[in-house]
Short mmCIF file of C-alpha atoms in Angstrom, two decimals:
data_model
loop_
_atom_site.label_atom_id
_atom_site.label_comp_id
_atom_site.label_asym_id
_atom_site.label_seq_id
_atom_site.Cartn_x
_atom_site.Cartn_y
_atom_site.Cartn_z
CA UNK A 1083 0.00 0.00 0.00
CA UNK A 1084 1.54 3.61 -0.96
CA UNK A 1085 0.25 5.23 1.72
CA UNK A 1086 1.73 3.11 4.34
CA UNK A 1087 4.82 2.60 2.60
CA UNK A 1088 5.16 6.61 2.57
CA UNK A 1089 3.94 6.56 6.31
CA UNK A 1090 6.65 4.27 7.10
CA UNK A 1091 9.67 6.38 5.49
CA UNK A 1092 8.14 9.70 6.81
CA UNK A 1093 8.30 8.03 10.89
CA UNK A 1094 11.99 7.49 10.19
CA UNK A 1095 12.48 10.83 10.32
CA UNK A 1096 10.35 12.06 12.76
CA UNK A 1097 7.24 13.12 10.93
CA UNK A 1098 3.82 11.75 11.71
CA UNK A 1099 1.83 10.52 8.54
CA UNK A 1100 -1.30 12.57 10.10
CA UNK A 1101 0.09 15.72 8.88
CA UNK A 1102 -0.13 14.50 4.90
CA UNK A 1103 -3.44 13.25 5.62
CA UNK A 1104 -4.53 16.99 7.02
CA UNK A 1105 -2.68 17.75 4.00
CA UNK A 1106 -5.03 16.45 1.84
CA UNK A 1107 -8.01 17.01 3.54
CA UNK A 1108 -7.10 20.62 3.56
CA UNK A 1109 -7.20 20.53 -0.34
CA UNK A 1110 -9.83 18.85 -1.00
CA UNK A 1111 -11.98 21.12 1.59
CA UNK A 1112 -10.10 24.14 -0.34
CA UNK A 1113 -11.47 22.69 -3.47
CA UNK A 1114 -14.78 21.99 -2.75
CA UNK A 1115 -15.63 25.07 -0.57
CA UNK A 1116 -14.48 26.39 -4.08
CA UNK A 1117 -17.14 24.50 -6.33
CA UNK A 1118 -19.26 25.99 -3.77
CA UNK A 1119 -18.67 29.60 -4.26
CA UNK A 1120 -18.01 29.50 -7.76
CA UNK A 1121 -21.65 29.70 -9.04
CA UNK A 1122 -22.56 32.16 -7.32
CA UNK A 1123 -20.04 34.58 -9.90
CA UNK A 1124 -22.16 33.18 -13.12
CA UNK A 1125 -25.92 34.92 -12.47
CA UNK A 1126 -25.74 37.46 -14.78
CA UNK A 1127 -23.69 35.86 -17.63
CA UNK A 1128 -26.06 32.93 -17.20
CA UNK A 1129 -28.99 35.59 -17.23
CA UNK A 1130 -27.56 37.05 -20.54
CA UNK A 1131 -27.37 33.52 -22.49
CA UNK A 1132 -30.47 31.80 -21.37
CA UNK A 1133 -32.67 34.70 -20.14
CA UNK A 1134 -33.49 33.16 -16.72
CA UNK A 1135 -34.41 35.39 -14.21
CA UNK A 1136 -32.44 35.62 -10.96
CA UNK A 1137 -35.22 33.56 -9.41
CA UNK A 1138 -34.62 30.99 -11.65
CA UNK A 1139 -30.62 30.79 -11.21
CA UNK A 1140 -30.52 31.78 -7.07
CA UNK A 1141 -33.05 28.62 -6.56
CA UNK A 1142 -30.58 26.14 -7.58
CA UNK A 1143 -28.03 27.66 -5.43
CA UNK A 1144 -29.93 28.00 -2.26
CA UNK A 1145 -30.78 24.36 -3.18
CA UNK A 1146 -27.14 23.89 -2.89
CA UNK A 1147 -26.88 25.67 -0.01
CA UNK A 1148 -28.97 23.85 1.97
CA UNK A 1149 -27.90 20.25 0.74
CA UNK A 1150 -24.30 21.62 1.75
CA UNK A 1151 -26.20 22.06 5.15
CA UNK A 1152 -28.14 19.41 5.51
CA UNK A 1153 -25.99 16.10 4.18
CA UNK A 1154 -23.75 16.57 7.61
CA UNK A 1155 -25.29 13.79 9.70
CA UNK A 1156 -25.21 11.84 6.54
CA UNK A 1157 -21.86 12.19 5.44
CA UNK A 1158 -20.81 11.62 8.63
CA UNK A 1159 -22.99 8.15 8.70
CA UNK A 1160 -21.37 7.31 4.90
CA UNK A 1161 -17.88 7.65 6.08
CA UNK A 1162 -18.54 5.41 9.10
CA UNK A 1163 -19.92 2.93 6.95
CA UNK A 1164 -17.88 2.62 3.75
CA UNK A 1165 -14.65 5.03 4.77
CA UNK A 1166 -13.07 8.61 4.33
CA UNK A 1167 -11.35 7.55 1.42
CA UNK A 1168 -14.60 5.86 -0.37
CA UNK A 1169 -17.09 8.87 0.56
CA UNK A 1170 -14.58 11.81 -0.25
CA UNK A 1171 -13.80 10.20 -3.97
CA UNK A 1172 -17.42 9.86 -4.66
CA UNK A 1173 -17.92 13.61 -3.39
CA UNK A 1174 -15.36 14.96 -5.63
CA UNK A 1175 -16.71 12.63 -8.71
CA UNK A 1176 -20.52 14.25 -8.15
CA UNK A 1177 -19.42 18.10 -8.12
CA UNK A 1178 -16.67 17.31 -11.15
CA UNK A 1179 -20.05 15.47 -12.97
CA UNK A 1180 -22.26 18.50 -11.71
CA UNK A 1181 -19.99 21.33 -12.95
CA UNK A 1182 -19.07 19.33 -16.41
CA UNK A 1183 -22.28 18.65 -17.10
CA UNK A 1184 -23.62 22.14 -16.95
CA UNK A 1185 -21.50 23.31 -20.15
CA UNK A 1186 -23.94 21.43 -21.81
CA UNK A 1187 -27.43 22.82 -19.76
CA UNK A 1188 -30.16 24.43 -21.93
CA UNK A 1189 -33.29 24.63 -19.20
CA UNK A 1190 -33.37 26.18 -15.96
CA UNK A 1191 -34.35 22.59 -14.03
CA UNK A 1192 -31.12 21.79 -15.39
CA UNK A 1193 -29.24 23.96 -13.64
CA UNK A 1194 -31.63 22.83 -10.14
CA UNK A 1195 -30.76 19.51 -10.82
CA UNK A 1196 -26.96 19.78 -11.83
CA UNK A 1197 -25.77 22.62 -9.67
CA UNK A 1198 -28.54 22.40 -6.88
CA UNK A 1199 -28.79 18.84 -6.33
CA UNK A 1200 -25.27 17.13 -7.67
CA UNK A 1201 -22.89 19.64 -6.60
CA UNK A 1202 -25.20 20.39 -3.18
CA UNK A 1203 -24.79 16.92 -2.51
CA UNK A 1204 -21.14 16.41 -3.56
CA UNK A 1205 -20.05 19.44 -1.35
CA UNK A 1206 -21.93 18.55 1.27
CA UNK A 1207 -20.54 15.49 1.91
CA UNK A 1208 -17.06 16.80 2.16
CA UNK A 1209 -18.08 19.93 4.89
CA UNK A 1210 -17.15 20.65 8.40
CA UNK A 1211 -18.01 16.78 9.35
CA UNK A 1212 -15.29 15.84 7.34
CA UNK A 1213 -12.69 18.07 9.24
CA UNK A 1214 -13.65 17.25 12.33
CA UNK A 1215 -13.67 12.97 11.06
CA UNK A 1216 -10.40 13.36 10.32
CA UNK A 1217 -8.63 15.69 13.37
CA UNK A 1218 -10.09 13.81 15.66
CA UNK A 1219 -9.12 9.73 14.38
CA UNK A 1220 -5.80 11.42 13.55
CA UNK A 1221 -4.68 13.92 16.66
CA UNK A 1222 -4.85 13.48 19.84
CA UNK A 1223 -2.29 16.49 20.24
CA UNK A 1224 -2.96 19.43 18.71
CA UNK A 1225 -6.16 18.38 17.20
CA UNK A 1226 -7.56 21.90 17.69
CA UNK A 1227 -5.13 23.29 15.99
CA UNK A 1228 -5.67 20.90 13.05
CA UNK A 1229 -9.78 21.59 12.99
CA UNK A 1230 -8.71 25.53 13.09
CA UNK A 1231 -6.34 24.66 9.60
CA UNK A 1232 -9.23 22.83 8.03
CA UNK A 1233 -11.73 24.65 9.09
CA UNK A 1234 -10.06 27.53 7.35
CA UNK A 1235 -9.27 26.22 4.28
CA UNK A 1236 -13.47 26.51 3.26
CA UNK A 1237 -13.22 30.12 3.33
CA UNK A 1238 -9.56 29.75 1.78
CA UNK A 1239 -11.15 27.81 -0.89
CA UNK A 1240 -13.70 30.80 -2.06
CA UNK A 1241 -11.40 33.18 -1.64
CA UNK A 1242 -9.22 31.56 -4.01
CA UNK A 1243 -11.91 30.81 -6.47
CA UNK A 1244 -13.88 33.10 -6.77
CA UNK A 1245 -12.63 36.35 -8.01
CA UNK A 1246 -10.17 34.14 -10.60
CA UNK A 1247 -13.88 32.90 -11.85
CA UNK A 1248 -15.24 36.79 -11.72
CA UNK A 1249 -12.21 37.17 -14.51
CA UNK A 1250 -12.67 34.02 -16.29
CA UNK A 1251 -15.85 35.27 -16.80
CA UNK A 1252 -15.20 38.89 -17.78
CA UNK A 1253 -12.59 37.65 -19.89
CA UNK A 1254 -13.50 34.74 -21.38
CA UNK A 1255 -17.02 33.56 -20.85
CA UNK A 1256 -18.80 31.61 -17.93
CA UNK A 1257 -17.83 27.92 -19.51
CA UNK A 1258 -14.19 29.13 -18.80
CA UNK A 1259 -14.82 30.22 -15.22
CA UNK A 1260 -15.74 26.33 -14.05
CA UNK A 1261 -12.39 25.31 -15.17
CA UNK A 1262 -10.02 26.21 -11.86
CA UNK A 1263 -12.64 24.56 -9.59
CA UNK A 1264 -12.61 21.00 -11.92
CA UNK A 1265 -8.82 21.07 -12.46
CA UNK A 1266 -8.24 21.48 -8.61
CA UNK A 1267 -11.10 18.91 -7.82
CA UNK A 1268 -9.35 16.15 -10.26
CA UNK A 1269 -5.57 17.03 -8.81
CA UNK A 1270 -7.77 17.00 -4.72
CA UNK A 1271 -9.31 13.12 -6.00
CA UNK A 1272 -5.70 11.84 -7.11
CA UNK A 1273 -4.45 12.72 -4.09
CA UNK A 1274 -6.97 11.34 -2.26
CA UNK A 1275 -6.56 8.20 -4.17
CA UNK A 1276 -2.77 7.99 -3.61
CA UNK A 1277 -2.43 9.28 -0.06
CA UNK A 1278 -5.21 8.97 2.19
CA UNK A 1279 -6.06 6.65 4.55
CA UNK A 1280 -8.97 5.69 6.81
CA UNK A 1281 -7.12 5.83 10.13
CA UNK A 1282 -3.59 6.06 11.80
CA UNK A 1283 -3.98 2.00 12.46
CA UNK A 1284 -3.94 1.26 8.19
CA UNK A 1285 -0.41 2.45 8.04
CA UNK A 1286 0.57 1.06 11.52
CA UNK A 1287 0.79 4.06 13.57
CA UNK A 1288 -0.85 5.44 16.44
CA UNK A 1289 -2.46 8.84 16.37
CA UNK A 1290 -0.56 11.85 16.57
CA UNK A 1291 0.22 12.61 20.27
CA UNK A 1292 -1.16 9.35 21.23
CA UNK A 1293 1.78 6.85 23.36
CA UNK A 1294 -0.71 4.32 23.88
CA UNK A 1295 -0.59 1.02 21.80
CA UNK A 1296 -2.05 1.40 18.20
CA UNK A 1297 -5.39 -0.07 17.95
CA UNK A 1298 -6.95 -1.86 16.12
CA UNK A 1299 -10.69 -0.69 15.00
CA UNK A 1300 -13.47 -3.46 14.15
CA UNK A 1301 -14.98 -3.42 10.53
CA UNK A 1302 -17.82 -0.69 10.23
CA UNK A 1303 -21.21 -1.59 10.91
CA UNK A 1304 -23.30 -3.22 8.50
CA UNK A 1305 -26.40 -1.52 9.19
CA UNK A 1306 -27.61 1.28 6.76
CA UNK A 1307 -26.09 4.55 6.83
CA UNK A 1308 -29.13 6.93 6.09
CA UNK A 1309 -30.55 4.52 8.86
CA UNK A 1310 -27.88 5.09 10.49
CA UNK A 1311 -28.30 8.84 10.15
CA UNK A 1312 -31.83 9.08 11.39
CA UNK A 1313 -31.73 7.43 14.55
CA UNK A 1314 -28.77 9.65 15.59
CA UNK A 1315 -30.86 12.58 14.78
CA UNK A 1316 -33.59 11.41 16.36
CA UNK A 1317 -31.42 10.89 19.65
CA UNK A 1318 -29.83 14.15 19.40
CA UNK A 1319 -33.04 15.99 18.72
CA UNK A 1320 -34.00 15.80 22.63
CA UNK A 1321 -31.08 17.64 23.53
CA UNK A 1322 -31.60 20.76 24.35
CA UNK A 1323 -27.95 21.86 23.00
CA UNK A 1324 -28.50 20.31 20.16
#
């Protein structure tokens, strides 16, 4: 396996393998909170060529909006289920499907069902339940510095985005302006592919700040995750906090 291979060499001198794996997350967090963002620069371009009101266009993206919202509890019940690594590729395949597919749109339920629904979905697997997933299985030390890094990179990730689409789209045309957000999302998915890992016991280590033995975790539950994702709500919903 790379990744343990890599986490190997990396212990020899000194450096934890949780820090490529925050690494990663960081990027693809960056990249998604991008994908996120990036619509919201293409209203009045995509007013001009198809003559949809701003009705029309700003219901698809407070679709999004609240998908990005509301999948939490359910992305957190996937990645229990079938894994960090499994969940986050599929994310990054739906808003990469999403934004492609959209060069091609010619009706505004298109745009509802393509960036509303896909990409809602897609980012909202890979939100703030992600970060917090993976600083907590990973640091035991330091883990609130980690959630502050990753927490940071979704604003990072609009920030960057956004006003390069705002030019793409002055200068070249709206089609143009996806093209930073599915680059970055394909280079986020290799890495995914190539360097992450579930938890610290798959490449032998313990997690970071942790001198305890490394344990080993039992096989996820079999039960369904949406399931899964329910009955935690319903649990949680008598809490007052909550």
């Amino acid at each position: 396996m790379f990744a343990q291979a890599l986490a190997q060499r990396l212990s020899r001198y000194g450096v934890h393998y949780g820090w490529v794996i925050i690494g990663v997350t960081f990027l693809t967090a960056l990249t998604t909170a991008g994908a996120v963002g990036v619509p919201g620069a293409l209203i009045l371009p995509l007013t001009k060529e198809f003559g949809w009101d701003t009705a029309q266009i700003s219901s698809a993206l407070a679709i999004r909006l609240v998908l990005f919202g509301l999948m939490a509890p359910f992305a957190a019940a996937l990645i229990e289920r079938y894994g960090v690594t499994r969940v986050v590729l599929t994310a990054i395949s739906m808003i990469v499907v999403g934004l492609l597919l959209a060069l091609f749109m010619s009706q505004a339920w298109h745009l509802i069902v393509l960036w509303g629904i896909v990409v809602g979905v897609g980012t909202g697997l890979t939100a703030m339940v992600l970060s917090a997933i993976v600083s907590t299985r990973w640091f035991v030390q330091r883990r609130g510095l980690v959630l502050g890094m990753l927490t940071a990179s979704s604003a990072t990730g609009q920030l960057v985005f956004l006003p390069l689409a705002a030019w793409l789209v002055e200068h070249f045309g709206w089609r143009y302006a996806l093209a930073p957000s599915v680059v970055g999302l394909v280079v986020a998915g290799l890495l995914v592919a190539l360097f992450m890992s579930d938890r610290p016991s798959d490449v032998g280590l313990a997690p970071y700040g942790d001198t305890g033995p490394i344990e080993k975790y039992a096989a996820p539950t079999q039960a369904p995750a949406l399931g899964r994702a329910f009955s935690v709500l319903g649990e949680v919903s008598a809490s007052g906090t909550f």
